[in-house]
Amino acid sequence: MSIGHTLLGLLESGPRHGYDLKRTFDEKFGQDRPLHYGQVYSTMSRLLKNGLVEVDGVESDGGPERKRYAITDAGITDVAEWLAQPEKPEPYLQSTLYTKVVLALLTGRSAADLLDSQRSAHLRMMRILTDRKRKGDLADQLICDHALFHLEADLRWLELTSARLDQLAKVVAP
């Protein structure tokens, strides 16, 4: 995820302080990976330097100064271009899981046990996500569906690999 583009997009609704940007980001996108304040401010500093945002005001309210940021026309154009650009489909051709299966075969360890253990971990995560989806709002349901579909694809791969393990062993460790 492009943190900079996301923060720019949030600024399109109006100027905000870094604290407000972090809070909104965490509510909308970062429940599982909230932003650190330092990340917000370093990103805003970079966006300011690149002319994508400007300081719209500074307030102190008796405490430290707080900058209010506003998106510039260049920032709006940048967000529009980013949104219009399709994300690169990830083919996962360098899968850590595949590497572990092959290494287990090469080192005489049980690839079947590894696959069973991984299957259990995937099923556990699917139960957690399904429970979260059931209790969540629409945004949470959609993000959980995305993750569940990927886990389902992984499970299909685990089953296929388990079924072909003897063949794979002959190919990788003749």
PDB file of C-alpha atoms in Angstrom:
ATOM      1  CA  MET A   1       0.000   0.000   0.000  1.00  0.00           C
ATOM      2  CA  SER A   2       1.274   3.462  -0.822  1.00  0.00           C
ATOM      3  CA  ILE A   3       1.060   5.368   2.454  1.00  0.00           C
ATOM      4  CA  GLY A   4       1.758   8.667   0.702  1.00  0.00           C
ATOM      5  CA  HIS A   5      -1.014   8.236  -1.828  1.00  0.00           C
ATOM      6  CA  THR A   6      -3.420   7.105   0.863  1.00  0.00           C
ATOM      7  CA  LEU A   7      -2.692  10.169   3.003  1.00  0.00           C
ATOM      8  CA  LEU A   8      -3.057  12.396  -0.058  1.00  0.00           C
ATOM      9  CA  GLY A   9      -6.412  10.808  -0.800  1.00  0.00           C
ATOM     10  CA  LEU A  10      -7.557  11.463   2.758  1.00  0.00           C
ATOM     11  CA  LEU A  11      -6.544  15.107   2.397  1.00  0.00           C
ATOM     12  CA  GLU A  12      -8.831  15.535  -0.624  1.00  0.00           C
ATOM     13  CA  SER A  13     -11.780  15.855   1.766  1.00  0.00           C
ATOM     14  CA  GLY A  14     -10.092  18.831   3.453  1.00  0.00           C
ATOM     15  CA  PRO A  15      -7.026  19.962   5.409  1.00  0.00           C
ATOM     16  CA  ARG A  16      -6.000  17.873   8.425  1.00  0.00           C
ATOM     17  CA  HIS A  17      -3.345  17.607  11.089  1.00  0.00           C
ATOM     18  CA  GLY A  18      -0.980  14.643  11.137  1.00  0.00           C
ATOM     19  CA  TYR A  19      -2.806  13.214  14.163  1.00  0.00           C
ATOM     20  CA  ASP A  20      -6.125  13.328  12.284  1.00  0.00           C
ATOM     21  CA  LEU A  21      -4.560  11.669   9.244  1.00  0.00           C
ATOM     22  CA  LYS A  22      -3.151   8.853  11.378  1.00  0.00           C
ATOM     23  CA  ARG A  23      -6.450   8.314  13.191  1.00  0.00           C
ATOM     24  CA  THR A  24      -8.468   8.227   9.942  1.00  0.00           C
ATOM     25  CA  PHE A  25      -5.905   5.983   8.228  1.00  0.00           C
ATOM     26  CA  ASP A  26      -5.977   3.539  11.147  1.00  0.00           C
ATOM     27  CA  GLU A  27      -9.808   3.508  11.174  1.00  0.00           C
ATOM     28  CA  LYS A  28     -10.156   2.931   7.437  1.00  0.00           C
ATOM     29  CA  PHE A  29      -7.080   0.898   6.488  1.00  0.00           C
ATOM     30  CA  GLY A  30      -4.800   0.144   9.394  1.00  0.00           C
ATOM     31  CA  GLN A  31      -6.732  -1.930  11.877  1.00  0.00           C
ATOM     32  CA  ASP A  32      -4.218  -4.724  11.450  1.00  0.00           C
ATOM     33  CA  ARG A  33      -1.226  -2.459  10.795  1.00  0.00           C
ATOM     34  CA  PRO A  34      -1.683   0.986  12.308  1.00  0.00           C
ATOM     35  CA  LEU A  35       0.676   3.730  11.202  1.00  0.00           C
ATOM     36  CA  HIS A  36       3.329   5.043  13.536  1.00  0.00           C
ATOM     37  CA  TYR A  37       3.262   8.793  14.106  1.00  0.00           C
ATOM     38  CA  GLY A  38       6.818   9.031  12.805  1.00  0.00           C
ATOM     39  CA  GLN A  39       5.740   7.407   9.564  1.00  0.00           C
ATOM     40  CA  VAL A  40       2.932   9.932   9.134  1.00  0.00           C
ATOM     41  CA  TYR A  41       5.181  12.923   9.735  1.00  0.00           C
ATOM     42  CA  SER A  42       8.065  11.661   7.603  1.00  0.00           C
ATOM     43  CA  THR A  43       5.615  10.940   4.772  1.00  0.00           C
ATOM     44  CA  MET A  44       4.037  14.374   5.127  1.00  0.00           C
ATOM     45  CA  SER A  45       7.493  15.960   5.086  1.00  0.00           C
ATOM     46  CA  ARG A  46       8.301  14.136   1.835  1.00  0.00           C
ATOM     47  CA  LEU A  47       4.953  15.113   0.279  1.00  0.00           C
ATOM     48  CA  LEU A  48       5.559  18.732   1.326  1.00  0.00           C
ATOM     49  CA  LYS A  49       9.045  18.690  -0.208  1.00  0.00           C
ATOM     50  CA  ASN A  50       7.619  17.247  -3.451  1.00  0.00           C
ATOM     51  CA  GLY A  51       4.927  19.924  -3.655  1.00  0.00           C
ATOM     52  CA  LEU A  52       2.016  17.490  -3.228  1.00  0.00           C
ATOM     53  CA  VAL A  53       0.839  19.086   0.028  1.00  0.00           C
ATOM     54  CA  GLU A  54       1.234  22.472   1.647  1.00  0.00           C
ATOM     55  CA  VAL A  55       0.999  23.711   5.206  1.00  0.00           C
ATOM     56  CA  ASP A  56      -2.472  25.213   5.541  1.00  0.00           C
ATOM     57  CA  GLY A  57      -1.914  26.588   9.021  1.00  0.00           C
ATOM     58  CA  VAL A  58      -0.136  26.058  12.317  1.00  0.00           C
ATOM     59  CA  GLU A  59      -1.928  25.862  15.674  1.00  0.00           C
ATOM     60  CA  SER A  60      -0.537  25.484  19.143  1.00  0.00           C
ATOM     61  CA  ASP A  61      -3.550  25.527  21.530  1.00  0.00           C
ATOM     62  CA  GLY A  62      -1.127  25.883  24.448  1.00  0.00           C
ATOM     63  CA  GLY A  63       0.804  22.757  23.421  1.00  0.00           C
ATOM     64  CA  PRO A  64       3.272  21.927  20.703  1.00  0.00           C
ATOM     65  CA  GLU A  65       2.696  23.424  17.277  1.00  0.00           C
ATOM     66  CA  ARG A  66       0.521  21.335  14.986  1.00  0.00           C
ATOM     67  CA  LYS A  67       0.714  21.781  11.240  1.00  0.00           C
ATOM     68  CA  ARG A  68      -2.448  21.440   9.218  1.00  0.00           C
ATOM     69  CA  TYR A  69      -1.774  20.007   5.767  1.00  0.00           C
ATOM     70  CA  ALA A  70      -3.751  20.577   2.571  1.00  0.00           C
ATOM     71  CA  ILE A  71      -3.410  18.760  -0.729  1.00  0.00           C
ATOM     72  CA  THR A  72      -2.171  20.779  -3.720  1.00  0.00           C
ATOM     73  CA  ASP A  73      -3.381  20.526  -7.313  1.00  0.00           C
ATOM     74  CA  ALA A  74      -0.263  18.465  -8.042  1.00  0.00           C
ATOM     75  CA  GLY A  75      -1.219  16.156  -5.168  1.00  0.00           C
ATOM     76  CA  ILE A  76      -4.746  15.723  -6.538  1.00  0.00           C
ATOM     77  CA  THR A  77      -3.312  14.855  -9.951  1.00  0.00           C
ATOM     78  CA  ASP A  78      -0.877  12.393  -8.351  1.00  0.00           C
ATOM     79  CA  VAL A  79      -3.672  10.600  -6.463  1.00  0.00           C
ATOM     80  CA  ALA A  80      -5.840  10.458  -9.596  1.00  0.00           C
ATOM     81  CA  GLU A  81      -2.984   8.888 -11.582  1.00  0.00           C
ATOM     82  CA  TRP A  82      -2.268   6.389  -8.797  1.00  0.00           C
ATOM     83  CA  LEU A  83      -5.940   5.374  -8.533  1.00  0.00           C
ATOM     84  CA  ALA A  84      -6.183   4.927 -12.308  1.00  0.00           C
ATOM     85  CA  GLN A  85      -3.132   2.642 -12.399  1.00  0.00           C
ATOM     86  CA  PRO A  86      -4.008  -1.049 -11.943  1.00  0.00           C
ATOM     87  CA  GLU A  87      -2.091  -2.892  -9.254  1.00  0.00           C
ATOM     88  CA  LYS A  88       0.392  -5.423 -10.569  1.00  0.00           C
ATOM     89  CA  PRO A  89      -1.056  -8.921 -10.161  1.00  0.00           C
ATOM     90  CA  GLU A  90       1.258 -10.870  -7.883  1.00  0.00           C
ATOM     91  CA  PRO A  91       1.951 -14.318  -9.331  1.00  0.00           C
ATOM     92  CA  TYR A  92       3.750 -15.529  -6.162  1.00  0.00           C
ATOM     93  CA  LEU A  93       6.383 -17.337  -8.183  1.00  0.00           C
ATOM     94  CA  GLN A  94       8.913 -16.980  -5.361  1.00  0.00           C
ATOM     95  CA  SER A  95       6.811 -18.531  -2.620  1.00  0.00           C
ATOM     96  CA  THR A  96       8.477 -19.134   0.734  1.00  0.00           C
ATOM     97  CA  LEU A  97       6.126 -22.049   1.239  1.00  0.00           C
ATOM     98  CA  TYR A  98       7.263 -23.731  -1.996  1.00  0.00           C
ATOM     99  CA  THR A  99      10.883 -23.124  -0.991  1.00  0.00           C
ATOM    100  CA  LYS A 100      10.278 -24.800   2.370  1.00  0.00           C
ATOM    101  CA  VAL A 101       8.664 -27.838   0.716  1.00  0.00           C
ATOM    102  CA  VAL A 102      11.600 -28.269  -1.670  1.00  0.00           C
ATOM    103  CA  LEU A 103      14.166 -27.778   1.089  1.00  0.00           C
ATOM    104  CA  ALA A 104      12.368 -30.301   3.288  1.00  0.00           C
ATOM    105  CA  LEU A 105      12.619 -32.817   0.446  1.00  0.00           C
ATOM    106  CA  LEU A 106      16.269 -31.980  -0.234  1.00  0.00           C
ATOM    107  CA  THR A 107      17.246 -32.316   3.426  1.00  0.00           C
ATOM    108  CA  GLY A 108      15.326 -35.500   4.146  1.00  0.00           C
ATOM    109  CA  ARG A 109      12.737 -33.843   6.346  1.00  0.00           C
ATOM    110  CA  SER A 110       9.028 -34.535   6.081  1.00  0.00           C
ATOM    111  CA  ALA A 111       7.460 -32.236   3.502  1.00  0.00           C
ATOM    112  CA  ALA A 112       4.104 -33.874   4.267  1.00  0.00           C
ATOM    113  CA  ASP A 113       4.362 -32.778   7.924  1.00  0.00           C
ATOM    114  CA  LEU A 114       5.298 -29.281   6.798  1.00  0.00           C
ATOM    115  CA  LEU A 115       2.256 -29.153   4.496  1.00  0.00           C
ATOM    116  CA  ASP A 116      -0.031 -30.482   7.257  1.00  0.00           C
ATOM    117  CA  SER A 117       1.280 -27.903   9.711  1.00  0.00           C
ATOM    118  CA  GLN A 118       0.802 -25.136   7.159  1.00  0.00           C
ATOM    119  CA  ARG A 119      -2.720 -26.337   6.383  1.00  0.00           C
ATOM    120  CA  SER A 120      -3.560 -26.156  10.106  1.00  0.00           C
ATOM    121  CA  ALA A 121      -2.154 -22.624  10.345  1.00  0.00           C
ATOM    122  CA  HIS A 122      -4.184 -21.537   7.314  1.00  0.00           C
ATOM    123  CA  LEU A 123      -7.378 -23.060   8.711  1.00  0.00           C
ATOM    124  CA  ARG A 124      -6.805 -21.340  12.066  1.00  0.00           C
ATOM    125  CA  MET A 125      -6.384 -17.986  10.320  1.00  0.00           C
ATOM    126  CA  MET A 126      -9.479 -18.629   8.202  1.00  0.00           C
ATOM    127  CA  ARG A 127     -11.532 -19.256  11.367  1.00  0.00           C
ATOM    128  CA  ILE A 128     -10.257 -15.997  12.887  1.00  0.00           C
ATOM    129  CA  LEU A 129     -11.024 -14.032   9.724  1.00  0.00           C
ATOM    130  CA  THR A 130     -14.454 -15.628   9.336  1.00  0.00           C
ATOM    131  CA  ASP A 131     -15.322 -14.655  12.919  1.00  0.00           C
ATOM    132  CA  ARG A 132     -14.038 -11.120  12.321  1.00  0.00           C
ATOM    133  CA  LYS A 133     -16.022 -10.925   9.081  1.00  0.00           C
ATOM    134  CA  ARG A 134     -19.194 -12.052  10.836  1.00  0.00           C
ATOM    135  CA  LYS A 135     -18.833  -9.326  13.486  1.00  0.00           C
ATOM    136  CA  GLY A 136     -17.470  -6.577  11.244  1.00  0.00           C
ATOM    137  CA  ASP A 137     -18.910  -3.778   9.180  1.00  0.00           C
ATOM    138  CA  LEU A 138     -18.936  -3.855   5.387  1.00  0.00           C
ATOM    139  CA  ALA A 139     -15.354  -2.581   5.084  1.00  0.00           C
ATOM    140  CA  ASP A 140     -14.120  -5.281   7.466  1.00  0.00           C
ATOM    141  CA  GLN A 141     -16.150  -7.924   5.624  1.00  0.00           C
ATOM    142  CA  LEU A 142     -14.585  -6.960   2.301  1.00  0.00           C
ATOM    143  CA  ILE A 143     -11.002  -6.969   3.604  1.00  0.00           C
ATOM    144  CA  CYS A 144     -11.623 -10.316   5.306  1.00  0.00           C
ATOM    145  CA  ASP A 145     -13.080 -11.736   2.072  1.00  0.00           C
ATOM    146  CA  HIS A 146      -9.934 -10.636   0.229  1.00  0.00           C
ATOM    147  CA  ALA A 147      -7.721 -12.410   2.744  1.00  0.00           C
ATOM    148  CA  LEU A 148      -9.966 -15.493   2.848  1.00  0.00           C
ATOM    149  CA  PHE A 149      -9.896 -15.883  -0.927  1.00  0.00           C
ATOM    150  CA  HIS A 150      -6.084 -15.807  -0.863  1.00  0.00           C
ATOM    151  CA  LEU A 151      -5.989 -18.356   1.958  1.00  0.00           C
ATOM    152  CA  GLU A 152      -8.406 -20.598   0.035  1.00  0.00           C
ATOM    153  CA  ALA A 153      -6.106 -20.468  -2.981  1.00  0.00           C
ATOM    154  CA  ASP A 154      -3.177 -21.393  -0.731  1.00  0.00           C
ATOM    155  CA  LEU A 155      -5.157 -24.331   0.667  1.00  0.00           C
ATOM    156  CA  ARG A 156      -5.873 -25.579  -2.841  1.00  0.00           C
ATOM    157  CA  TRP A 157      -2.149 -25.369  -3.577  1.00  0.00           C
ATOM    158  CA  LEU A 158      -1.343 -27.233  -0.340  1.00  0.00           C
ATOM    159  CA  GLU A 159      -3.734 -30.039  -1.316  1.00  0.00           C
ATOM    160  CA  LEU A 160      -2.360 -30.235  -4.855  1.00  0.00           C
ATOM    161  CA  THR A 161       1.222 -30.287  -3.600  1.00  0.00           C
ATOM    162  CA  SER A 162       0.393 -32.976  -1.027  1.00  0.00           C
ATOM    163  CA  ALA A 163      -1.102 -35.110  -3.792  1.00  0.00           C
ATOM    164  CA  ARG A 164       2.015 -34.633  -5.952  1.00  0.00           C
ATOM    165  CA  LEU A 165       4.635 -34.852  -3.215  1.00  0.00           C
ATOM    166  CA  ASP A 166       6.092 -38.166  -4.401  1.00  0.00           C
ATOM    167  CA  GLN A 167       6.449 -36.799  -7.940  1.00  0.00           C
ATOM    168  CA  LEU A 168       8.049 -33.597  -6.659  1.00  0.00           C
ATOM    169  CA  ALA A 169      10.492 -35.569  -4.514  1.00  0.00           C
ATOM    170  CA  LYS A 170      11.698 -37.443  -7.622  1.00  0.00           C
ATOM    171  CA  VAL A 171      12.192 -34.190  -9.509  1.00  0.00           C
ATOM    172  CA  VAL A 172      13.971 -32.135  -6.826  1.00  0.00           C
ATOM    173  CA  ALA A 173      15.934 -34.843  -5.015  1.00  0.00           C
ATOM    174  CA  PRO A 174      16.687 -37.578  -7.561  1.00  0.00           C
TER     175      PRO A 174
END
